Coordinates of C-alpha atoms and ligand atoms in Angstrom, one line a residue:
M1 CA 0.0 -0.1 0.0
C2 CA 3.0 2.4 0.3
G3 CA 4.8 3.7 -2.6
I4 CA 8.4 3.1 -3.0
V5 CA 11.0 4.6 -5.7
G6 CA 14.7 4.2 -5.7
Y7 CA 17.1 5.6 -8.2
V8 CA 20.8 5.7 -9.0
G9 CA 22.0 7.1 -12.6
K10 CA 22.6 10.4 -14.0
L11 CA 19.6 12.4 -13.6
N12 CA 18.6 14.5 -10.5
A13 CA 17.3 11.8 -8.1
Q14 CA 14.6 14.1 -6.5
N15 CA 13.0 14.7 -9.8
V16 CA 13.0 11.1 -10.8
I17 CA 11.7 10.1 -7.3
I18 CA 8.8 12.6 -6.8
S19 CA 7.6 11.8 -10.5
G20 CA 7.8 8.1 -9.9
L21 CA 5.9 8.6 -6.5
E22 CA 3.1 10.7 -8.2
K23 CA 2.4 7.6 -10.3
L24 CA 2.1 5.6 -7.1
E25 CA -0.3 8.0 -5.3
Y26 CA -3.3 5.7 -6.0
R27 CA -1.7 3.1 -3.6
G28 CA -3.1 5.2 -0.8
Y29 CA -0.9 6.9 1.8
D30 CA -0.8 9.6 4.5
S31 CA 2.8 11.0 4.4
A32 CA 5.7 11.2 2.1
G33 CA 9.6 11.6 2.4
I34 CA 12.7 11.4 0.2
A35 CA 16.6 10.9 0.9
V36 CA 19.2 11.9 -1.6
I37 CA 23.0 11.5 -1.3
G38 CA 24.8 14.5 -2.9
K39 CA 28.1 16.1 -2.7
D40 CA 27.5 17.2 0.8
G41 CA 26.3 13.8 1.9
M42 CA 22.8 12.6 2.8
N43 CA 20.0 15.2 2.5
S44 CA 16.3 14.5 3.1
A45 CA 12.8 15.7 3.8
K46 CA 9.7 14.2 4.8
F47 CA 6.1 15.3 5.9
K48 CA 2.7 14.1 6.9
G49 CA 0.0 14.7 4.1
R50 CA -0.2 14.6 0.4
L51 CA 3.0 14.1 -1.8
S52 CA 2.4 17.8 -2.9
V53 CA 3.4 19.0 0.4
L54 CA 6.8 17.4 -0.1
A55 CA 7.0 18.4 -3.6
K56 CA 6.4 22.0 -2.8
Y57 CA 8.9 22.1 0.2
L58 CA 11.5 20.6 -2.3
E59 CA 10.9 23.3 -5.0
E60 CA 11.9 25.7 -2.4
H61 CA 14.8 23.5 -0.9
P62 CA 15.9 21.4 -3.7
I63 CA 18.2 18.4 -2.8
E64 CA 21.0 17.7 -5.4
G65 CA 22.2 14.1 -6.1
T66 CA 21.9 11.3 -8.4
I67 CA 21.2 8.6 -6.0
G68 CA 18.1 8.5 -3.6
I69 CA 15.0 6.8 -2.2
G70 CA 11.5 8.0 -1.7
H71 CA 8.3 6.9 -0.2
T72 CA 4.7 7.3 0.5
R73 CA 3.4 5.8 3.7
W74 CA 0.3 4.0 4.5
A75 CA 0.5 4.0 8.4
T76 CA 0.3 0.6 10.2
H77 CA 2.6 1.2 13.2
G78 CA 2.4 4.7 14.4
V79 CA 0.0 7.5 13.5
P80 CA 0.6 9.5 10.4
S81 CA 3.2 12.2 11.4
D82 CA 6.3 13.9 10.0
E83 CA 8.4 11.8 12.4
N84 CA 6.8 8.6 11.5
A85 CA 7.1 9.3 7.7
H86 CA 9.8 7.3 5.8
P87 CA 12.7 7.5 5.3
H88 CA 14.0 6.5 8.7
F89 CA 17.5 6.9 9.7
N90 CA 20.3 5.6 11.9
K91 CA 21.4 8.0 14.7
D92 CA 24.1 10.0 12.5
K93 CA 21.9 10.0 9.5
T94 CA 24.4 8.2 7.2
I95 CA 21.8 5.4 6.5
A96 CA 18.4 5.9 5.1
V97 CA 15.7 3.2 4.9
I98 CA 12.2 3.0 3.3
H99 CA 9.9 0.1 3.8
N100 CA 6.4 -1.1 2.8
G101 CA 4.9 -3.9 4.9
I102 CA 5.2 -5.0 8.5
I103 CA 8.3 -6.2 10.5
E104 CA 6.6 -8.8 12.7
N105 CA 9.5 -9.2 15.0
Y106 CA 10.3 -5.4 15.2
L107 CA 9.6 -5.3 19.1
E108 CA 12.4 -7.8 20.0
L109 CA 14.8 -6.5 17.6
K110 CA 13.9 -2.9 19.2
A111 CA 14.5 -4.3 22.6
M112 CA 17.9 -5.6 21.5
L113 CA 18.8 -2.4 20.0
L114 CA 17.8 -0.2 23.0
E115 CA 19.9 -2.5 25.2
K116 CA 22.9 -1.7 22.9
G117 CA 22.0 2.0 23.4
Y118 CA 20.4 2.8 20.2
E119 CA 17.6 5.6 20.4
F120 CA 14.3 5.7 18.6
R121 CA 12.6 8.9 17.3
S122 CA 9.4 7.2 15.8
Q123 CA 6.7 4.8 16.6
T124 CA 7.3 2.6 13.6
D125 CA 8.5 -0.7 13.0
T126 CA 10.5 0.5 10.0
E127 CA 12.9 2.5 12.2
V128 CA 14.2 -0.9 13.5
V129 CA 15.5 -1.7 10.0
A130 CA 17.5 1.6 9.9
H131 CA 19.3 0.9 13.2
L132 CA 19.8 -2.8 12.2
F133 CA 21.7 -1.5 9.1
D134 CA 23.7 0.6 11.4
F135 CA 24.4 -2.3 13.8
Y136 CA 25.5 -4.7 11.1
Y137 CA 27.4 -2.0 8.7
D138 CA 30.9 -3.0 8.2
G139 CA 31.6 -0.8 5.1
D140 CA 29.9 -3.3 2.7
L141 CA 26.1 -2.4 2.1
L142 CA 25.3 -5.5 0.4
Q143 CA 26.8 -7.8 3.2
T144 CA 24.8 -5.7 5.7
A145 CA 21.7 -6.3 3.9
F146 CA 22.2 -10.0 4.0
K147 CA 22.5 -9.8 7.9
V148 CA 19.4 -7.4 8.1
E149 CA 17.3 -9.8 5.9
N150 CA 18.4 -12.7 8.2
A151 CA 17.3 -10.8 11.4
I152 CA 14.0 -9.4 10.4
R153 CA 10.7 -11.3 9.8
G154 CA 7.5 -10.2 8.3
T155 CA 6.4 -8.7 4.9
Y156 CA 8.5 -6.0 3.5
A157 CA 9.9 -4.3 0.6
I158 CA 13.1 -2.3 1.8
L159 CA 15.4 0.0 0.1
A160 CA 18.6 1.3 2.0
I161 CA 21.3 3.8 1.0
H162 CA 24.5 4.8 2.9
Q163 CA 26.2 8.0 2.7
D164 CA 29.6 6.3 2.4
S165 CA 28.5 4.3 -0.6
P166 CA 26.9 7.1 -2.8
N167 CA 26.8 4.8 -5.9
E168 CA 24.7 1.8 -4.9
F169 CA 21.5 1.1 -3.0
V170 CA 20.0 -2.4 -1.9
A171 CA 16.5 -3.5 -2.2
L172 CA 15.2 -6.4 -0.3
R173 CA 11.7 -8.1 -1.0
C174 CA 9.4 -10.3 1.2
E175 CA 5.8 -10.4 0.1
A176 CA 5.4 -6.6 -0.6
P177 CA 6.0 -6.0 -4.4
L178 CA 9.2 -4.6 -5.8
V179 CA 9.9 -4.1 -9.5
I180 CA 13.4 -3.4 -11.0
G181 CA 13.5 -0.8 -13.9
Y182 CA 16.6 -1.3 -16.1
G183 CA 17.8 1.9 -17.7
N184 CA 20.8 2.8 -19.8
G185 CA 23.3 4.2 -17.2
E186 CA 20.6 4.3 -14.6
N187 CA 18.5 1.7 -12.9
F188 CA 15.3 1.9 -10.6
V189 CA 13.4 0.0 -8.0
A190 CA 9.8 0.7 -7.3
S191 CA 6.6 -0.7 -5.9
D192 CA 4.8 -0.7 -9.1
I193 CA 5.5 -0.5 -13.0
P194 CA 4.0 3.1 -13.5
A195 CA 6.6 4.6 -11.3
V196 CA 9.3 3.7 -13.9
L197 CA 7.4 3.7 -17.3
E198 CA 8.5 7.2 -18.0
Y199 CA 12.3 6.0 -18.1
T200 CA 12.2 2.2 -18.9
R201 CA 10.0 -0.4 -20.1
E202 CA 12.4 -3.2 -19.2
V203 CA 11.4 -4.5 -15.9
A204 CA 11.5 -7.7 -13.5
F205 CA 10.0 -8.4 -10.4
L206 CA 11.9 -9.4 -7.3
E207 CA 10.9 -12.7 -5.8
N208 CA 10.4 -13.2 -2.0
G209 CA 13.7 -13.4 -0.2
E210 CA 15.7 -11.9 -3.0
I211 CA 18.0 -8.8 -2.5
A212 CA 18.9 -6.4 -5.2
H213 CA 22.3 -4.7 -5.3
V214 CA 21.7 -1.6 -7.6
T215 CA 24.3 0.7 -9.2
A216 CA 24.1 2.9 -12.1
N217 CA 25.3 0.3 -14.5
N218 CA 24.4 -2.9 -12.9
V219 CA 21.8 -4.6 -11.0
T220 CA 22.7 -7.9 -9.4
V221 CA 20.1 -10.0 -7.6
Y222 CA 20.8 -12.7 -4.8
N223 CA 18.8 -15.1 -3.1
T224 CA 19.1 -15.7 0.6
K225 CA 22.0 -18.3 0.0
K226 CA 23.8 -15.0 -1.6
E227 CA 23.7 -16.9 -4.9
I228 CA 23.2 -14.8 -7.9
V229 CA 19.8 -14.9 -9.4
H230 CA 19.6 -14.3 -13.1
K231 CA 16.5 -12.1 -13.9
K232 CA 14.9 -12.1 -17.5
P233 CA 13.4 -8.6 -17.7
F234 CA 10.2 -8.4 -19.7
T235 CA 9.1 -5.5 -21.7
V236 CA 5.9 -3.6 -20.6
E237 CA 3.4 -2.9 -23.2
W238 CA 1.5 -0.1 -21.2
S239 CA 2.1 3.4 -22.7
L240 CA 2.8 5.9 -20.1
D241 CA -0.4 7.6 -20.9
A242 CA -2.1 4.2 -19.6
A243 CA -0.7 5.2 -16.3
T244 CA -1.8 8.8 -16.5
K245 CA -5.5 10.0 -16.8
G246 CA -5.5 10.4 -20.5
G247 CA -7.6 13.5 -20.7
Y248 CA -10.2 12.5 -18.3
D249 CA -11.1 14.3 -15.1
H250 CA -10.3 11.1 -13.1
F251 CA -8.7 7.9 -13.4
M252 CA -12.1 6.1 -12.7
L253 CA -14.0 7.5 -15.6
K254 CA -10.8 6.9 -17.9
E255 CA -11.0 3.2 -16.6
I256 CA -14.6 2.9 -17.2
H257 CA -14.2 4.1 -20.7
E258 CA -11.3 1.8 -21.1
Q259 CA -13.5 -1.3 -20.6
P260 CA -14.4 -2.1 -24.2
Q261 CA -10.8 -2.2 -25.2
G262 CA -9.9 -4.2 -22.0
I263 CA -12.6 -6.8 -23.0
R264 CA -11.1 -6.9 -26.6
D265 CA -7.6 -7.3 -25.5
T266 CA -8.5 -9.9 -22.8
I267 CA -10.4 -12.1 -25.3
N268 CA -9.0 -11.4 -28.8
N269 CA -5.4 -12.5 -27.8
R270 CA -6.9 -15.8 -26.7
I271 CA -8.9 -16.9 -29.8
D272 CA -7.0 -19.4 -32.2
G273 CA -7.2 -19.3 -36.0
K274 CA -10.5 -21.7 -35.7
G275 CA -12.1 -19.4 -33.4
Y276 CA -11.4 -21.6 -30.3
I277 CA -10.3 -20.1 -26.8
K278 CA -6.7 -20.8 -26.3
L279 CA -5.6 -20.0 -22.6
D280 CA -1.9 -19.8 -23.0
D281 CA -1.0 -19.4 -19.3
I282 CA -3.3 -22.2 -18.3
K283 CA -1.7 -25.7 -18.5
L284 CA -4.7 -27.8 -17.4
T285 CA -5.3 -30.8 -19.5
K286 CA -8.6 -32.3 -20.4
E287 CA -7.8 -35.2 -18.2
E288 CA -7.1 -33.0 -15.2
I289 CA -10.4 -30.9 -16.0
Q290 CA -12.3 -34.3 -16.0
K291 CA -11.0 -34.9 -12.4
F292 CA -12.3 -31.9 -10.7
D293 CA -15.4 -32.5 -8.5
K294 CA -15.7 -28.9 -7.4
I295 CA -14.4 -25.5 -7.7
Y296 CA -13.8 -22.8 -5.3
I297 CA -13.6 -19.1 -6.2
V298 CA -11.8 -17.0 -3.6
A299 CA -11.3 -13.2 -3.6
C300 CA -12.0 -10.0 -1.9
G301 CA -14.4 -6.9 -2.8
T302 CA -15.1 -6.4 -6.4
A303 CA -13.0 -9.4 -7.4
Y304 CA -15.2 -11.5 -5.2
H305 CA -18.2 -10.0 -6.9
A306 CA -16.7 -11.0 -10.2
G307 CA -16.2 -14.5 -8.7
C308 CA -20.0 -14.6 -7.9
V309 CA -20.9 -14.1 -11.7
G310 CA -18.2 -16.6 -12.4
K311 CA -19.9 -19.1 -10.3
Y312 CA -23.0 -18.8 -12.4
A313 CA -21.1 -19.2 -15.6
I314 CA -19.2 -22.3 -14.4
E315 CA -22.2 -24.0 -12.9
K316 CA -24.5 -23.2 -15.9
L317 CA -21.9 -24.1 -18.7
A318 CA -19.4 -26.6 -17.2
K319 CA -22.0 -28.3 -14.7
I320 CA -19.3 -28.3 -11.9
P321 CA -20.4 -27.2 -8.5
V322 CA -18.8 -24.1 -7.4
V323 CA -18.4 -22.3 -3.9
C324 CA -17.6 -18.8 -4.0
D325 CA -16.0 -17.6 -0.8
I326 CA -14.4 -14.2 0.6
A327 CA -10.7 -14.6 1.0
S328 CA -10.6 -13.4 4.6
E329 CA -13.1 -16.1 5.6
F330 CA -11.9 -19.0 3.5
R331 CA -9.1 -20.3 5.5
Y332 CA -10.9 -20.1 8.9
R333 CA -13.6 -22.3 7.8
D334 CA -11.5 -25.6 7.0
P335 CA -12.9 -25.6 3.5
F336 CA -13.6 -29.0 1.7
V337 CA -10.5 -28.4 -0.7
D338 CA -8.4 -31.5 -1.8
N339 CA -6.5 -32.7 -5.0
K340 CA -9.8 -32.9 -6.8
T341 CA -10.6 -29.2 -6.3
L342 CA -9.7 -26.3 -8.5
V343 CA -9.3 -23.1 -6.4
I344 CA -9.6 -19.8 -8.4
L345 CA -8.2 -16.8 -6.8
V346 CA -9.2 -13.5 -8.3
S347 CA -7.1 -10.3 -7.7
Q348 CA -6.6 -7.2 -9.9
S349 CA -3.5 -6.2 -7.9
G350 CA -2.3 -9.8 -7.4
E351 CA -1.1 -8.5 -4.0
T352 CA -4.0 -8.7 -1.8
A353 CA -2.7 -10.2 1.5
D354 CA -6.1 -11.9 2.3
T355 CA -6.3 -13.6 -1.2
L356 CA -2.7 -14.6 -1.1
A357 CA -3.2 -16.2 2.3
A358 CA -6.2 -18.1 1.0
L359 CA -4.0 -19.2 -2.0
R360 CA -1.4 -20.6 0.3
E361 CA -4.2 -22.5 2.4
A362 CA -5.6 -23.9 -0.9
R363 CA -2.0 -25.1 -1.8
R364 CA -1.6 -26.6 1.6
K365 CA -4.8 -28.7 1.0
G366 CA -3.5 -30.0 -2.3
A367 CA -5.7 -28.0 -4.7
R368 CA -4.9 -26.9 -8.1
I369 CA -4.4 -23.2 -8.2
L370 CA -5.5 -20.9 -10.9
S371 CA -5.4 -17.2 -10.5
I372 CA -7.1 -14.4 -12.4
T373 CA -4.9 -11.1 -12.1
N374 CA -4.2 -8.1 -13.8
V375 CA -0.6 -7.7 -12.8
V376 CA 2.2 -9.7 -14.6
G377 CA 4.5 -11.5 -12.0
S378 CA 2.5 -10.4 -9.1
S379 CA 2.6 -12.6 -5.9
I380 CA -0.7 -14.3 -6.6
A381 CA 0.5 -15.0 -10.1
R382 CA 3.7 -16.3 -9.2
E383 CA 2.3 -18.6 -6.5
S384 CA -0.2 -20.2 -8.9
D385 CA 0.0 -23.3 -11.1
D386 CA -2.1 -21.5 -13.9
V387 CA -2.6 -17.9 -14.4
F388 CA -5.4 -16.0 -16.5
Y389 CA -4.0 -12.4 -17.0
T390 CA -6.6 -9.9 -17.6
W391 CA -5.2 -7.4 -19.9
A392 CA -7.1 -4.3 -18.7
G393 CA -3.9 -2.3 -18.2
P394 CA -2.9 -0.5 -15.1
E395 CA -6.0 0.2 -12.9
I396 CA -5.3 3.3 -10.8
A397 CA -8.7 4.2 -9.3
V398 CA -9.3 2.6 -6.0
A399 CA -12.8 1.8 -7.3
S400 CA -12.3 -1.1 -9.7
T401 CA -14.0 -1.0 -12.8
K402 CA -12.3 -2.3 -15.9
A403 CA -10.7 -5.1 -13.8
Y404 CA -14.1 -6.2 -12.9
T405 CA -15.5 -6.5 -16.5
T406 CA -12.2 -8.2 -17.7
Q407 CA -12.6 -10.6 -14.8
L408 CA -16.0 -11.5 -15.9
V409 CA -14.6 -12.1 -19.5
A410 CA -12.0 -14.3 -17.8
F411 CA -14.7 -16.5 -16.1
Y412 CA -16.8 -16.7 -19.2
M413 CA -13.7 -17.9 -21.2
I414 CA -12.7 -20.4 -18.3
A415 CA -16.2 -21.5 -18.1
L416 CA -16.5 -22.2 -21.8
T417 CA -13.2 -24.0 -21.9
L418 CA -14.1 -26.3 -19.0
A419 CA -17.6 -27.0 -20.6
L420 CA -15.9 -27.7 -23.8
A421 CA -13.5 -30.2 -22.2
K422 CA -16.4 -31.8 -20.3
N423 CA -18.6 -31.8 -23.4
T424 CA -21.5 -30.1 -21.3
I425 CA -22.4 -27.5 -24.0
S426 CA -22.8 -27.7 -27.9
E427 CA -20.1 -26.1 -30.1
R428 CA -22.9 -23.7 -31.3
T429 CA -23.5 -22.3 -27.8
Y430 CA -19.7 -22.2 -27.4
F431 CA -19.2 -20.2 -30.4
M432 CA -22.3 -18.1 -29.9
L433 CA -21.3 -17.0 -26.4
I434 CA -17.7 -16.1 -27.8
D435 CA -19.3 -14.0 -30.3
Q436 CA -21.3 -12.3 -27.7
I437 CA -18.6 -11.5 -25.4
K438 CA -16.8 -9.7 -28.3
Q439 CA -19.9 -7.9 -29.3
A440 CA -20.1 -6.8 -25.5
A441 CA -17.2 -4.4 -26.2
D442 CA -18.9 -2.8 -29.1
I443 CA -22.1 -2.4 -27.1
L444 CA -20.3 -0.9 -24.2
E445 CA -18.5 1.4 -26.5
E446 CA -21.8 2.6 -27.8
M447 CA -23.2 2.9 -24.3
L448 CA -20.3 5.0 -23.1
K449 CA -21.1 7.8 -25.8
D450 CA -24.1 9.0 -23.6
D451 CA -24.2 9.0 -19.8
T452 CA -26.9 11.7 -19.6
Q453 CA -29.5 9.2 -17.7
E454 CA -26.6 8.2 -15.1
K455 CA -26.0 12.0 -14.5
E456 CA -29.7 12.4 -13.9
V457 CA -30.0 9.7 -11.5
A458 CA -26.8 11.1 -9.7
E459 CA -28.8 14.3 -9.3
L460 CA -31.7 12.2 -7.9
I461 CA -29.7 10.4 -5.3
K462 CA -26.8 12.7 -4.2
D463 CA -28.2 13.9 -1.1
K464 CA -29.8 10.6 0.0
N465 CA -28.5 8.9 3.1
A466 CA -29.1 5.3 1.7
L467 CA -29.9 3.5 -1.4
F468 CA -30.9 -0.1 -2.2
Y469 CA -30.1 -2.3 -5.2
L470 CA -32.2 -5.3 -6.2
G471 CA -31.7 -8.2 -8.6
R472 CA -32.1 -11.9 -9.1
G473 CA -29.7 -14.4 -10.5
V474 CA -26.7 -12.8 -12.0
D475 CA -28.5 -9.5 -11.6
M476 CA -28.0 -9.9 -7.9
Q477 CA -24.4 -10.3 -8.4
T478 CA -24.3 -7.0 -10.4
A479 CA -26.4 -5.4 -7.5
K480 CA -23.6 -6.4 -5.2
E481 CA -21.0 -4.6 -7.2
M482 CA -23.0 -1.5 -8.0
A483 CA -23.7 -1.1 -4.2
L484 CA -20.0 -1.3 -3.4
K485 CA -19.2 1.2 -6.3
L486 CA -21.4 3.8 -4.8
K487 CA -20.6 3.3 -1.1
E488 CA -16.9 3.4 -1.5
I489 CA -16.5 6.6 -3.3
S490 CA -19.8 8.6 -2.6
Y491 CA -20.0 7.3 1.0
I492 CA -23.6 6.9 0.7
Y493 CA -24.9 4.0 2.5
A494 CA -25.8 1.3 -0.3
E495 CA -26.9 -2.2 0.1
S496 CA -27.7 -4.9 -2.4
F497 CA -30.4 -7.5 -1.8
A498 CA -31.8 -10.5 -3.7
A499 CA -35.1 -9.0 -4.7
G500 CA -36.9 -12.2 -3.5
E501 CA -35.4 -11.5 -0.1
L502 CA -37.0 -8.2 0.5
K503 CA -40.2 -9.4 2.1
H504 CA -38.0 -11.3 4.7
G505 CA -37.0 -8.1 6.4
P506 CA -35.3 -5.6 4.4
I507 CA -38.6 -4.1 3.1
A508 CA -38.9 -2.7 6.4
L509 CA -36.2 -0.1 5.5
I510 CA -38.4 1.2 2.5
E511 CA -39.9 4.4 3.3
N512 CA -41.3 7.3 1.2
G513 CA -38.7 8.5 -1.3
T514 CA -36.3 5.9 -0.5
P515 CA -34.4 5.2 -4.0
V516 CA -34.0 1.7 -5.2
I517 CA -32.1 0.5 -8.2
A518 CA -33.8 -2.7 -9.7
I519 CA -31.6 -4.6 -12.1
S520 CA -33.7 -6.8 -14.2
T521 CA -31.9 -8.2 -17.5
Q522 CA -32.9 -11.9 -16.8
E523 CA -35.6 -13.0 -19.1
P524 CA -37.2 -15.8 -17.0
M525 CA -37.3 -13.4 -13.8
I526 CA -38.8 -10.3 -15.2
E527 CA -42.3 -10.8 -14.0
K528 CA -41.1 -11.6 -10.5
M529 CA -39.0 -8.6 -10.4
V530 CA -42.0 -6.6 -11.5
S531 CA -43.7 -7.9 -8.3
N532 CA -40.7 -7.0 -6.2
I533 CA -40.7 -3.6 -7.7
Q534 CA -44.3 -3.0 -7.0
E535 CA -43.8 -4.1 -3.3
V536 CA -41.3 -1.3 -2.8
K537 CA -43.2 1.1 -4.8
A538 CA -46.2 0.5 -2.5
R539 CA -44.1 1.6 0.4
G540 CA -43.1 4.8 -1.2
A541 CA -39.8 4.0 -3.0
Y542 CA -38.5 5.9 -6.1
V543 CA -37.3 3.0 -8.3
I544 CA -35.0 3.3 -11.2
G545 CA -34.9 0.2 -13.4
I546 CA -31.9 -1.1 -15.4
A547 CA -33.2 -3.4 -17.9
S548 CA -32.7 -4.9 -21.5
E549 CA -34.1 -3.0 -24.3
G550 CA -37.6 -4.3 -25.3
D551 CA -38.6 -5.1 -21.8
N552 CA -41.8 -2.7 -21.6
L553 CA -43.1 -4.4 -18.3
I554 CA -40.3 -2.8 -16.3
S555 CA -41.2 0.7 -17.7
S556 CA -44.7 0.3 -16.5
V557 CA -43.7 0.0 -12.9
C558 CA -40.5 2.1 -12.5
D559 CA -40.1 5.8 -12.1
K560 CA -37.3 5.8 -14.5
V561 CA -35.5 3.2 -16.6
I562 CA -32.1 3.0 -18.0
Y563 CA -32.1 0.4 -20.8
V564 CA -29.1 -1.5 -21.9
P565 CA -28.9 -3.6 -25.3
K566 CA -30.1 -7.0 -25.1
I567 CA -27.4 -9.8 -24.6
D568 CA -27.5 -13.4 -23.5
D569 CA -28.8 -13.5 -19.9
L570 CA -25.4 -15.0 -18.6
L571 CA -23.5 -12.2 -20.3
A572 CA -25.6 -9.3 -19.0
P573 CA -23.5 -8.4 -16.0
L574 CA -20.8 -7.2 -18.6
I575 CA -23.2 -4.8 -19.7
S576 CA -25.5 -3.9 -16.9
V577 CA -22.8 -3.0 -14.4
V578 CA -21.7 0.0 -16.4
P579 CA -24.7 2.2 -15.5
G580 CA -24.2 1.5 -12.0
Q581 CA -20.4 2.5 -12.3
L582 CA -21.4 5.7 -14.1
I583 CA -24.0 6.6 -11.4
A584 CA -21.5 6.1 -8.7
Y585 CA -18.9 8.1 -10.4
H586 CA -21.2 11.1 -11.2
T587 CA -22.8 11.1 -7.8
T588 CA -19.3 11.4 -6.3
C589 CA -18.4 14.2 -8.6
L590 CA -21.6 16.1 -7.8
K591 CA -20.7 15.7 -3.9
G592 CA -17.2 17.1 -4.5
L593 CA -15.4 14.2 -3.2
D594 CA -12.1 12.5 -4.0
V595 CA -13.1 10.0 -6.8
D596 CA -9.8 8.3 -7.5
K597 CA -8.6 8.1 -3.7
P598 CA -11.8 7.7 -1.5
R599 CA -11.1 8.1 2.4
N600 CA -9.6 5.0 4.3
L601 CA -9.3 3.0 1.2
A602 CA -6.1 1.8 -0.7
K603 CA -6.0 0.3 -4.1
S604 CA -3.9 -2.6 -2.9
V605 CA -4.5 -4.0 0.4
T606 CA -1.3 -5.7 1.3
V607 CA -1.9 -6.3 4.9
E608 CA -4.4 -8.6 6.4
Ligands
AGP701 C1 -13.2 -2.3 -5.4 O1 -13.6 -1.3 -5.9 C2 -12.2 -2.1 -4.3 N1 -11.2 -1.3 -4.6 C3 -11.8 -3.3 -3.3 O2 -13.0 -4.0 -3.0 C4 -11.0 -4.3 -4.2 O3 -11.7 -4.8 -5.2 C5 -10.4 -5.5 -3.3 O4 -9.6 -4.8 -2.4 C6 -9.7 -6.7 -4.1 O5 -8.6 -6.0 -4.6 P1 -7.7 -6.9 -5.6 O6 -8.6 -7.3 -6.8 O7 -6.5 -6.1 -5.9 O8 -7.4 -8.3 -5.0

């Protein structure tokens, strides 16, 4: 959740670092800091608050030097404050350290260091690392890093520099992500790819336990046995624009509009010359697929909602029973997972701690592990047997949109692949659905040209305290996702219900003027939805329908209807979620809130 940038080369390190941290702001943070080694030794600055506070200070007090480290902190130990901001230093400020993660044995290390006369200025676990570097330092920064790595336990991405070694820095990785950016006469290490894209496209991820020794002309990676690990950099296809707003007011709106392309990229690269799906990162054989007697889908938040739609797709098409579980619950219920279980982990970032922990529990129980993720080389991807990469491009806004729809595409393609292998659908249905998934991109492109109706709904609900979403079947899953979108960025209380569940309690919440959004795209359930809408109307609700074109029944009972083009019932969530995304977006804009960085939230939740 913190942002990390390290640089050594020929440019002004301060500029490279601040620019890189700006690209990582989406990760959520509450303070920022930098340390640079220049002709006059170590210089630094760190402040509570937005990165702009640090940048403004540096404009007035520039720090010269071509090697440095910078950090945006998401508080775990110690409140957000200047003192608790990173970097942290040893006593004589010759060593600077930045860190993302949690040092789990920091208290025992702190006690040992206090006994040896070390003094602490902050409440953080990270400061222990700075003093450990001092404690072990014998003139060789890399050897010191090995000793520090051996002493600490927990999750960490750490960068360290020493004033006496102004041409090198070290990077240590365990669980929290670190990516190396390979330049020409300069090198970078950062928490995520967007931070280095302005300078290089050649990148490689550090694995757990690896230590990188970085100079301007060389990056050497070692494992815990001090053996050199040869990294094979890959070329990032993302344009820098993909990591910036591209002319939209917010990342979220840009990413909503990128959904058609995300769907195309995710499916089109995986159809062979005969029109069949080919999942190049999935090595499952037909025999192995036949062996599965159940599937678990495990994720958090929006990824979990995508999994709930995936459950319908797999059960309907491949006739395999599916359990959809929240990652933070999965490993505490002793799930029925064994070597005949396929466990599908879904995670946009590929770094969500709860989901990674669930993966490891599934692994321990002998399951086959397939992950759906948007980040190449992420922790969850690297620990899976098979990976389905969504190619949505970097998703910067905290509120997930294009990751969700591309995760749906992933599930439809996996369900179709499983179904064909198990011969549970006809080739006619198989090709029809593939064709409709492709059409969904074109339909969305057309829909996104006009969001007038969503803006009108936003005007209607922006001052409301609560709002309810109803649906049946896959529409109920869409309702969950729409409710999360609204509540996480507009802070309006929003809840979703299975429409048939209303009369068992929730309908008591309905009073005069309560806004209700009813999603009704499922042909066989339209009449039931009409009855449910009439139930809430009778209690004074204001009902906005989201329905398929041609469904006139709905307009006879709703106060307003947003029609979406007709598509196969199973694929409807690909389309019908978008009005909900736009309603959440416009409502938040009308309320003048921070669309891309909502309060209390982070883009990647790398702590449990
Ligand atoms: C969704 O809008 C939220 N940002 C959040 O629920 C998110 O989906 C969840 O934290 C899972 O993140 P992941 O997909 O990166 O694992």
